[in-house]
Tab-separated table of C-alpha atoms in Angstrom:
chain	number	residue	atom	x	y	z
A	1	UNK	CA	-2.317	27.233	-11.492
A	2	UNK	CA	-1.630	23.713	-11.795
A	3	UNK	CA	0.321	21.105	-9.644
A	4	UNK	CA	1.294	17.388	-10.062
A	5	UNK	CA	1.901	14.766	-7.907
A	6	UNK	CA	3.378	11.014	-7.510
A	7	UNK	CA	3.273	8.789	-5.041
A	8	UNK	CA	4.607	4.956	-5.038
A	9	UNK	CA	3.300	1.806	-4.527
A	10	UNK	CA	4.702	-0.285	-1.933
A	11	UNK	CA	5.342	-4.189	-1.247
A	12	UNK	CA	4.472	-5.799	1.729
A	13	UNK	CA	7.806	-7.937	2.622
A	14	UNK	CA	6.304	-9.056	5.780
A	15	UNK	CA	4.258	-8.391	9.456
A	16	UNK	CA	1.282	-7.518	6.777
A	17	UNK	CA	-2.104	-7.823	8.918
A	18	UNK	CA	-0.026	-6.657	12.395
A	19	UNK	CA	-1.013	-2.942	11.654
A	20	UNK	CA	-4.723	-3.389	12.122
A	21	UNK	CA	-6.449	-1.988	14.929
A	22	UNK	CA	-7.873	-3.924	17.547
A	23	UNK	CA	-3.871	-6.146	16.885
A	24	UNK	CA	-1.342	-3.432	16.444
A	25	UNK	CA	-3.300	-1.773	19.656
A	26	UNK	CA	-3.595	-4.655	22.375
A	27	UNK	CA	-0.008	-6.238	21.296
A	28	UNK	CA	1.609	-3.484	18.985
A	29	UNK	CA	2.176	-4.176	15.412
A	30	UNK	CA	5.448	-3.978	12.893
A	31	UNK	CA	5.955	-4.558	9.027
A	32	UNK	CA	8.920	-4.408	6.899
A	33	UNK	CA	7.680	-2.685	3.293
A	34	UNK	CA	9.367	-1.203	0.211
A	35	UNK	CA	8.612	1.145	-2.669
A	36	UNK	CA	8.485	0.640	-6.423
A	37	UNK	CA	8.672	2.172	-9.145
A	38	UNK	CA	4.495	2.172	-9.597
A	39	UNK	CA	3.234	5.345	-8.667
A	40	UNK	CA	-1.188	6.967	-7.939
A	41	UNK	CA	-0.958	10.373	-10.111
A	42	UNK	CA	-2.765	13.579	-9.532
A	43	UNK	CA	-3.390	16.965	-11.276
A	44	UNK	CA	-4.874	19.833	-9.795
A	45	UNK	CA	-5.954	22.720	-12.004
A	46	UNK	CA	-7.127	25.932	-10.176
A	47	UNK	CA	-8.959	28.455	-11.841
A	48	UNK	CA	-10.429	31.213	-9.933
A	49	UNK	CA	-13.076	32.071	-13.102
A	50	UNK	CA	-14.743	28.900	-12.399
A	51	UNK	CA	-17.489	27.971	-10.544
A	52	UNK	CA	-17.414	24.616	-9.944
A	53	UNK	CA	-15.389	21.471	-8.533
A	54	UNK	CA	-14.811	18.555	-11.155
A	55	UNK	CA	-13.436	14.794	-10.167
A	56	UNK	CA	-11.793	12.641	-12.780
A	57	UNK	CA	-10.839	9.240	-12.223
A	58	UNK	CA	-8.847	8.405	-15.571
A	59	UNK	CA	-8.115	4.838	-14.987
A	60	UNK	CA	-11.515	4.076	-13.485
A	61	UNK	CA	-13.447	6.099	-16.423
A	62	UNK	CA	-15.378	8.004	-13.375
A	63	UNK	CA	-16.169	11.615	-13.470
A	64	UNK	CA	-18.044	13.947	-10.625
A	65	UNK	CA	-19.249	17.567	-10.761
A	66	UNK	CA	-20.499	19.803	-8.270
A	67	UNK	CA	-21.064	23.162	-7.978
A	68	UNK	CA	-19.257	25.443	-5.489
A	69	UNK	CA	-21.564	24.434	-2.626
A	70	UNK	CA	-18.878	23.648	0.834
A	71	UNK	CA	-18.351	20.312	1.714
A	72	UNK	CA	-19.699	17.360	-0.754
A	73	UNK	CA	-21.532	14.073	0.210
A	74	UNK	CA	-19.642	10.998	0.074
A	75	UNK	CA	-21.664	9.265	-1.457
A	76	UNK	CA	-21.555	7.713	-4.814
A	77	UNK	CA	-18.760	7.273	-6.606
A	78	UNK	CA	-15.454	9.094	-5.976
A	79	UNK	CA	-15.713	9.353	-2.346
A	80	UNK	CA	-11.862	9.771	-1.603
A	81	UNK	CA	-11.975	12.377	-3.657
A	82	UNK	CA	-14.686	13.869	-2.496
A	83	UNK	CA	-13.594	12.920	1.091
A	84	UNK	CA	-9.951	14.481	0.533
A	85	UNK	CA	-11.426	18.010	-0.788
A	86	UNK	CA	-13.846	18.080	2.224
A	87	UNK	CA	-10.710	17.950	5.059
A	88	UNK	CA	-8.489	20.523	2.454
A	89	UNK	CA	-11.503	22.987	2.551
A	90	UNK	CA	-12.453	22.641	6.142
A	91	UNK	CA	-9.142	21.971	7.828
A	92	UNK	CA	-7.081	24.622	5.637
A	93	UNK	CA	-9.351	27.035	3.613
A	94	UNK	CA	-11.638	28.012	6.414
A	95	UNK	CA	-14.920	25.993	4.985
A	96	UNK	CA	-15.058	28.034	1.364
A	97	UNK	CA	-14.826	25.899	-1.468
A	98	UNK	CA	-11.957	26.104	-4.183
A	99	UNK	CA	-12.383	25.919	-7.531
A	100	UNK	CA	-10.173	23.019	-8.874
A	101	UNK	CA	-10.331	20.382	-11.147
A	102	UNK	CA	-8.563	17.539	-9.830
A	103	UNK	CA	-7.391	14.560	-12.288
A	104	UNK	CA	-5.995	10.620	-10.728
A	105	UNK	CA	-4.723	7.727	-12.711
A	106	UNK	CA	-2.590	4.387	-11.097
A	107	UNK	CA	-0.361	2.293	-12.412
A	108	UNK	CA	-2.398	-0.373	-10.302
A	109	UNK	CA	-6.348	-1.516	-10.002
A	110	UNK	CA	-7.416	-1.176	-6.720
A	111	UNK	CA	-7.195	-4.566	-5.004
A	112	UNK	CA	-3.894	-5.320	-6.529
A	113	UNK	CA	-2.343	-5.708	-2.542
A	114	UNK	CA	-0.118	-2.696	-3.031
A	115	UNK	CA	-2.026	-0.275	-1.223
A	116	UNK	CA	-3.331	1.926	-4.295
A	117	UNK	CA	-6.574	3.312	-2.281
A	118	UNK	CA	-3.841	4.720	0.314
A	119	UNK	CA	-1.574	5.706	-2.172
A	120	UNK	CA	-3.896	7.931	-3.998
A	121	UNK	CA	-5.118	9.728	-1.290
A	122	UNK	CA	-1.558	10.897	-0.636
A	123	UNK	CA	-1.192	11.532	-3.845
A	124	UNK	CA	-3.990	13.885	-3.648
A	125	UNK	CA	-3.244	15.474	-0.639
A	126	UNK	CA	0.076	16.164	-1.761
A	127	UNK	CA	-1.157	17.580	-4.815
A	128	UNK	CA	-3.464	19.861	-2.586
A	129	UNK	CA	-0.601	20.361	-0.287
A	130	UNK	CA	1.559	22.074	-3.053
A	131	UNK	CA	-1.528	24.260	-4.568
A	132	UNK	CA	-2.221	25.745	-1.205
A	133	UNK	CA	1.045	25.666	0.278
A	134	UNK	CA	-0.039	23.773	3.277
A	135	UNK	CA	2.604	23.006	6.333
A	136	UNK	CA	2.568	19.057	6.208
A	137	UNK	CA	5.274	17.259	6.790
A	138	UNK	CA	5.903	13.490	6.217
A	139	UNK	CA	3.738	12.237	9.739
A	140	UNK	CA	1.336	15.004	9.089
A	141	UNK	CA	0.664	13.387	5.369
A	142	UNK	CA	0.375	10.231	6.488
A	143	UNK	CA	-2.042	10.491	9.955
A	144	UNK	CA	-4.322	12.682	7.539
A	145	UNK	CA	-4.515	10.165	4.985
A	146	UNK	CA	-5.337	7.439	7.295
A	147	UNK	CA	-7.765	9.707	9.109
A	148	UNK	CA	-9.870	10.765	6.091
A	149	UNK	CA	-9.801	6.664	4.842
A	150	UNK	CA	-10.621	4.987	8.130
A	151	UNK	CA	-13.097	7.876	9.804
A	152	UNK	CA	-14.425	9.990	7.532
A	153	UNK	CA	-15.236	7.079	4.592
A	154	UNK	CA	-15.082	4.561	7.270
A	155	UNK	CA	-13.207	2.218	5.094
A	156	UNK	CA	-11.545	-0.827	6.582
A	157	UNK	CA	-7.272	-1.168	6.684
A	158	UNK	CA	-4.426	-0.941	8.620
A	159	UNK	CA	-1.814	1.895	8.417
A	160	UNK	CA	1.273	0.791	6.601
A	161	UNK	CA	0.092	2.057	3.095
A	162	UNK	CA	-0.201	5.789	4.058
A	163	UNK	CA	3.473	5.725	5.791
A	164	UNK	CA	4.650	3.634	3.059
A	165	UNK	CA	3.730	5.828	0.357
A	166	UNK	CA	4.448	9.027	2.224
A	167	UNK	CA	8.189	8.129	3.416
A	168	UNK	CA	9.603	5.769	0.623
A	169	UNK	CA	11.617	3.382	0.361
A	170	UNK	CA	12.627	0.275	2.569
A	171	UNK	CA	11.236	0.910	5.772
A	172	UNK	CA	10.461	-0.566	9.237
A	173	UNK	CA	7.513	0.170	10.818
A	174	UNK	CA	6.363	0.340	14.265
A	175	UNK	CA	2.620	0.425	15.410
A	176	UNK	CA	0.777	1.007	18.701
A	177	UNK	CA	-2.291	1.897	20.458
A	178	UNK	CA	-3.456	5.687	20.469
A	179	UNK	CA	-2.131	5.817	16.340
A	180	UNK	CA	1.392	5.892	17.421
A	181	UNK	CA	3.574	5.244	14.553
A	182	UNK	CA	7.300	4.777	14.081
A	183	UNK	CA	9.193	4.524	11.118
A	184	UNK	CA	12.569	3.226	10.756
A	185	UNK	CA	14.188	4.109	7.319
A	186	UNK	CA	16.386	1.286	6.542
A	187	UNK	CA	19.906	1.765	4.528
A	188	UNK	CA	20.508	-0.863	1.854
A	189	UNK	CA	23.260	-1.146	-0.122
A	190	UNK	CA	22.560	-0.793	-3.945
A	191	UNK	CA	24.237	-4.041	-4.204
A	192	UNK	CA	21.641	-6.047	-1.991
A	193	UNK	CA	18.508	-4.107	-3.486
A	194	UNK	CA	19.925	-5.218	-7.163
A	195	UNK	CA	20.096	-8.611	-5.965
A	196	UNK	CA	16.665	-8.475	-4.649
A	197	UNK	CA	15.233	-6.959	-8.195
A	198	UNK	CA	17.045	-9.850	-9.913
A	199	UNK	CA	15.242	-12.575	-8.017
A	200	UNK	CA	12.271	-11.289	-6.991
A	201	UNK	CA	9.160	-11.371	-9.806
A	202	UNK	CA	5.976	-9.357	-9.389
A	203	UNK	CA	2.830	-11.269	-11.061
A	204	UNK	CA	-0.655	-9.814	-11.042
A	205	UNK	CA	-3.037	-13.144	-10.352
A	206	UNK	CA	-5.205	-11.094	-12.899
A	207	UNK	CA	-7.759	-11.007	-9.702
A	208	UNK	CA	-8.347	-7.766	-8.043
A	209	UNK	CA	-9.731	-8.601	-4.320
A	210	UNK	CA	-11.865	-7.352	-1.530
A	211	UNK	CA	-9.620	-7.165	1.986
A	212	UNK	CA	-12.765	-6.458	3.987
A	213	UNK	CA	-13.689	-9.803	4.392
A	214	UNK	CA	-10.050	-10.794	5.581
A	215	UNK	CA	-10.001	-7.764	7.437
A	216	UNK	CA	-13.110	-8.582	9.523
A	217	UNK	CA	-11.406	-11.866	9.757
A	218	UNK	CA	-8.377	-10.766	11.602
A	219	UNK	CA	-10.627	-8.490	13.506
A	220	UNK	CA	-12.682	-10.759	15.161
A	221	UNK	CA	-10.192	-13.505	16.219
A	222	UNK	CA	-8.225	-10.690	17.796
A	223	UNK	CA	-11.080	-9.770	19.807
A	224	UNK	CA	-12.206	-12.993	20.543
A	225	UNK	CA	-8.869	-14.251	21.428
A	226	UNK	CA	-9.147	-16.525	18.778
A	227	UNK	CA	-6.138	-19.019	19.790
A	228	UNK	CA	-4.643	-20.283	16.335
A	229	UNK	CA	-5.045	-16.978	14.124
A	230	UNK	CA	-4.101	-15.356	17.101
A	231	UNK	CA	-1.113	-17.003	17.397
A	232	UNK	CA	-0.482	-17.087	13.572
A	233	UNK	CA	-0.477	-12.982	13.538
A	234	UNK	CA	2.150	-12.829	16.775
A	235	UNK	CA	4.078	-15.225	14.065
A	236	UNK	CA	3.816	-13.267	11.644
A	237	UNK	CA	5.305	-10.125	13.404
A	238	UNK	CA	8.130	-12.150	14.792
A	239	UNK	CA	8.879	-12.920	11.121
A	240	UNK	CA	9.238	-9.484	10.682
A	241	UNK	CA	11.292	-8.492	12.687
A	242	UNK	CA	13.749	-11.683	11.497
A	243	UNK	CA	13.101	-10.364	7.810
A	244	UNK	CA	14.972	-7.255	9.007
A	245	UNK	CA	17.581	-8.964	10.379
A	246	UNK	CA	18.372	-11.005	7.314
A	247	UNK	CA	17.665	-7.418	4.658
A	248	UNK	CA	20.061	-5.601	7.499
A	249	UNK	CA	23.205	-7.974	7.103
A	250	UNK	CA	22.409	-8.403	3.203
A	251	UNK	CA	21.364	-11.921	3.773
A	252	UNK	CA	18.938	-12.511	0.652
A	253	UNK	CA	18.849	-16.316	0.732
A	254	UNK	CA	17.718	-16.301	4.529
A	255	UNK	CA	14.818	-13.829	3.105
A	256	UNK	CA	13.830	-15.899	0.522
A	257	UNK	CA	13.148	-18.703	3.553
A	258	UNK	CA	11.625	-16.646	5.467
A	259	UNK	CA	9.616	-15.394	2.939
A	260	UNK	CA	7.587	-18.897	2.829
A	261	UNK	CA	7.235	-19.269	6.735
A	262	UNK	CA	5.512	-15.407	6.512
A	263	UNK	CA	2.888	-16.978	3.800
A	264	UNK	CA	2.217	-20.113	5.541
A	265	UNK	CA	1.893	-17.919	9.030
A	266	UNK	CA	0.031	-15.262	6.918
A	267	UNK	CA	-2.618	-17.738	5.472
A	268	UNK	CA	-3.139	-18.876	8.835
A	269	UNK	CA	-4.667	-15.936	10.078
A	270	UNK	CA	-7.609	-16.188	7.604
A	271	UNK	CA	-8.943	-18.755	5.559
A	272	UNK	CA	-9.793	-15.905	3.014
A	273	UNK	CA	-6.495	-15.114	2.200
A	274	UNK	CA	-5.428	-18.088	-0.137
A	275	UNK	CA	-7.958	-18.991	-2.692
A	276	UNK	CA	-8.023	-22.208	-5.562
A	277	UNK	CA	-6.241	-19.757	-8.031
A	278	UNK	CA	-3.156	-18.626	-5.545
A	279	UNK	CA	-2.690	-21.950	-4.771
A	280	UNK	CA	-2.111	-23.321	-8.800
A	281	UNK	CA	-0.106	-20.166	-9.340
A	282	UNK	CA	2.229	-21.183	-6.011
A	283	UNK	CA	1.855	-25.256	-7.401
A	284	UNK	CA	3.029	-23.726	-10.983
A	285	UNK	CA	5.789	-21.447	-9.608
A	286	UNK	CA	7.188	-23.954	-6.855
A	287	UNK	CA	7.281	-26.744	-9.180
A	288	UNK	CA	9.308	-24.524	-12.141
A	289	UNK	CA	12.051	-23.972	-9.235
A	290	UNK	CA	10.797	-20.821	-7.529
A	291	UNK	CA	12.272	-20.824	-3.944
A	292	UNK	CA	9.688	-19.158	-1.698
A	293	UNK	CA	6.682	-16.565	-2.364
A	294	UNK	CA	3.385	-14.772	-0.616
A	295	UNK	CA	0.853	-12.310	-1.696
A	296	UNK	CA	1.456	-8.470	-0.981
A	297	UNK	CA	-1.253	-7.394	1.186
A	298	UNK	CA	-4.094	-8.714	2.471
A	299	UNK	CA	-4.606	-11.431	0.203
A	300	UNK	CA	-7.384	-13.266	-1.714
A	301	UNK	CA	-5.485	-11.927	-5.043
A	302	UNK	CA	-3.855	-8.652	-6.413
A	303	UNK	CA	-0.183	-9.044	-6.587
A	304	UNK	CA	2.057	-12.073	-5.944
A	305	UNK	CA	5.962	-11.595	-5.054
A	306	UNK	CA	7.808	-14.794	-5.956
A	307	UNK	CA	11.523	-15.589	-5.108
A	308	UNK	CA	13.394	-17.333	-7.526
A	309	UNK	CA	16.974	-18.521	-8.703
A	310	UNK	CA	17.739	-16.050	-11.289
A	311	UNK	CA	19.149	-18.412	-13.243
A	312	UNK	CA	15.652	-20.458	-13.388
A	313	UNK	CA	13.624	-17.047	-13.954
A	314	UNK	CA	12.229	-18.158	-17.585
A	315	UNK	CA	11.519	-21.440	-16.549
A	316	UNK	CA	9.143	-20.188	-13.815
A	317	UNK	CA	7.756	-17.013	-15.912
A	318	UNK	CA	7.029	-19.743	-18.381
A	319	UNK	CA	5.112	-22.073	-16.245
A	320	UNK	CA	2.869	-19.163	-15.484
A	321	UNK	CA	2.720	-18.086	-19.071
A	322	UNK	CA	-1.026	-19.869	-19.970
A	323	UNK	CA	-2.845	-18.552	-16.915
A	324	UNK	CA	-4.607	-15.066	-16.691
A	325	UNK	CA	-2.180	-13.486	-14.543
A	326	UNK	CA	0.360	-11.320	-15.987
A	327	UNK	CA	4.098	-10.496	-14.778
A	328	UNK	CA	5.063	-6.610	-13.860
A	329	UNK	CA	8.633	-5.560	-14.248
A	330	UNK	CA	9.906	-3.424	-11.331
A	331	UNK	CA	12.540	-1.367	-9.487
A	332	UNK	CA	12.674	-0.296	-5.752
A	333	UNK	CA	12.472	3.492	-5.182
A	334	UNK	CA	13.784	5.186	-2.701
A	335	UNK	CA	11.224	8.373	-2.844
A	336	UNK	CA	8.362	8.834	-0.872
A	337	UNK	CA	5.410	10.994	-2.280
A	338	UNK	CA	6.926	14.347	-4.335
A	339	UNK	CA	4.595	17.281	-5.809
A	340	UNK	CA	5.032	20.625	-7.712
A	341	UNK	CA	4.040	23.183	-9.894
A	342	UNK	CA	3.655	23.516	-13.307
């Protein structure tokens, strides 16, 4: 048997940093995010005749074999992989060990601030989900993702990417203490989300980054009451909230404005997050006539999202033309994370 899954990337519009725990538990945490049309693949093959479990990261040229021995040790390379299969056997085959071959490529590196790590794990587990016809729904997806990335590999992160990725779409999200998590589907009109394709452009700084050091960052001025990142993060979920507003009654222009208070309040919360090469790309792009912009994610490099005119479009694509980075073309989606059979 084999099954295939998709699952998109997302962009952070804004509240990015509020879903991290200790924040999002002592004050409660909420981000406004979309999906595009960049997806984490998977393949599962299943063949009973086998013997053996085989990992293949395409796009990373890493492979991992193991013989049909229970639950693997993440270890190495491949450990949300590895870390995936482990909860799918024990949680929903009774501990034995399946047979599969599973295959993953993204359309992004990891680091690019679009939440691939996230992404691919759902991908997988809705790959697994289809092969073994498990009953997960679209909360169910998304709490095991985040459970299996943030306990069981003990990776640092917040929460939006695995709800992101799992619902689709524009959504607005909702986080508290005790992992409760509430998403709000938004409805745009096609008319608004057209508008927003035409002036919005998606460069890659042509740096993949490390959030952990951000991460431990935000982290440790939340619990030491650290007054001016502390203050910058509660600013940077009130922007939220406005961003809403202004996507809710079509208002583009008033996003674009508050797009640049949400990347001044967002750099604020860590010194990490802006480094020498963000700041010539936002020089470059400001001074060709871009309106407003900030990094999707947690910063320190992956993907920029910068507001412009469309009328002065070239002009700013040009200024950025002789540095390393490298513009993506893009559509919103509206699908979360889809899987089937062969």
């Amino acid at each position: 048997m084999i099954v295939r899954s998709r699952s998109p990337l997302r962009l952070g519009l804004a509240g990015g940093g509020t879903d991290l725990s200790p924040y999002c538990d002592k004050y409660g945490g909420c981000i406004l995010n979309a999906t595009i049309d960049m997806y984490a693949h998977c393949t599962i093959e299943m063949d009973t005749s086998k013997s053996g479990v085989s990992f293949y990261a395409q796009d990373l040229d890493e492979q991992y074999h193991s013989n049909l021995t229970g639950l693997l040790p993440l270890d190495d390379s491949l450990v949300l992989h590895k870390a995936v299969y482990n909860r799918v056997i024990a949680d929903y085959n009774n501990g034995n060990p399946l047979s599969v071959t599973v295959y993953t490529h993204c359309d992004a590196p990891p680091g690019s601030g679009l939440g691939s790590s996230s992404t691919m794990v759902v991908a997988m587990i809705s790959a697994y989900q289809k092969l073994l016809n498990l009953p997960l729904g679209e909360y169910d997806i998304a709490r095991l993702a985040y459970d299996i990335e943030r306990n069981d590999c003990q990776l640092s992160g917040g929460k939006q990417d695995q709800y992101a990725t799992t619902f689709g779409g524009f959504n607005f999200m909702e986080f508290y203490d005790e992992n409760r998590v509430l998403v709000n589907p938004l409805r745009i009109r096609r008319s608004i989300i057209n508008e927003l394709e035409s002036q919005l452009i998606l460069y890659f700084t042509g740096v993949s980054r490390s959030s952990a050091k951000i991460i431990d960052d935000q982290v440790k001025n939340t619990n030491d009451n650290t007054e001016k990142p502390l203050q910058a993060m509660h600013e940077v979920k009130q922007l939220a909230f406005e961003m809403k507003e202004r996507l809710l009654h079509s208002d583009v222009s008033g996003m674009s404005q508050l797009f640049y208070d949400s990347w001044l309040a967002k750099k604020a919360t860590s010194p990490s997050i802006s480094t020498p090469l963000i700041e010539q790309i936002e020089d470059r792009a400001m001074s060709a006539g871009a309106k407003s912009l900030k990094i999707s994610g947690a910063g320190g490099g992956g993907f920029m999202m910068i507001f412009v005119d469309p009328l002065k479009r070239i002009a700013v694509e040009s200024a950025l033309a002789d540095l390393e980075g490298e513009i993506h073309s893009f559509n919103f989606t509206q699908e979360g994370t889809q899987s089937w059979k062969v």
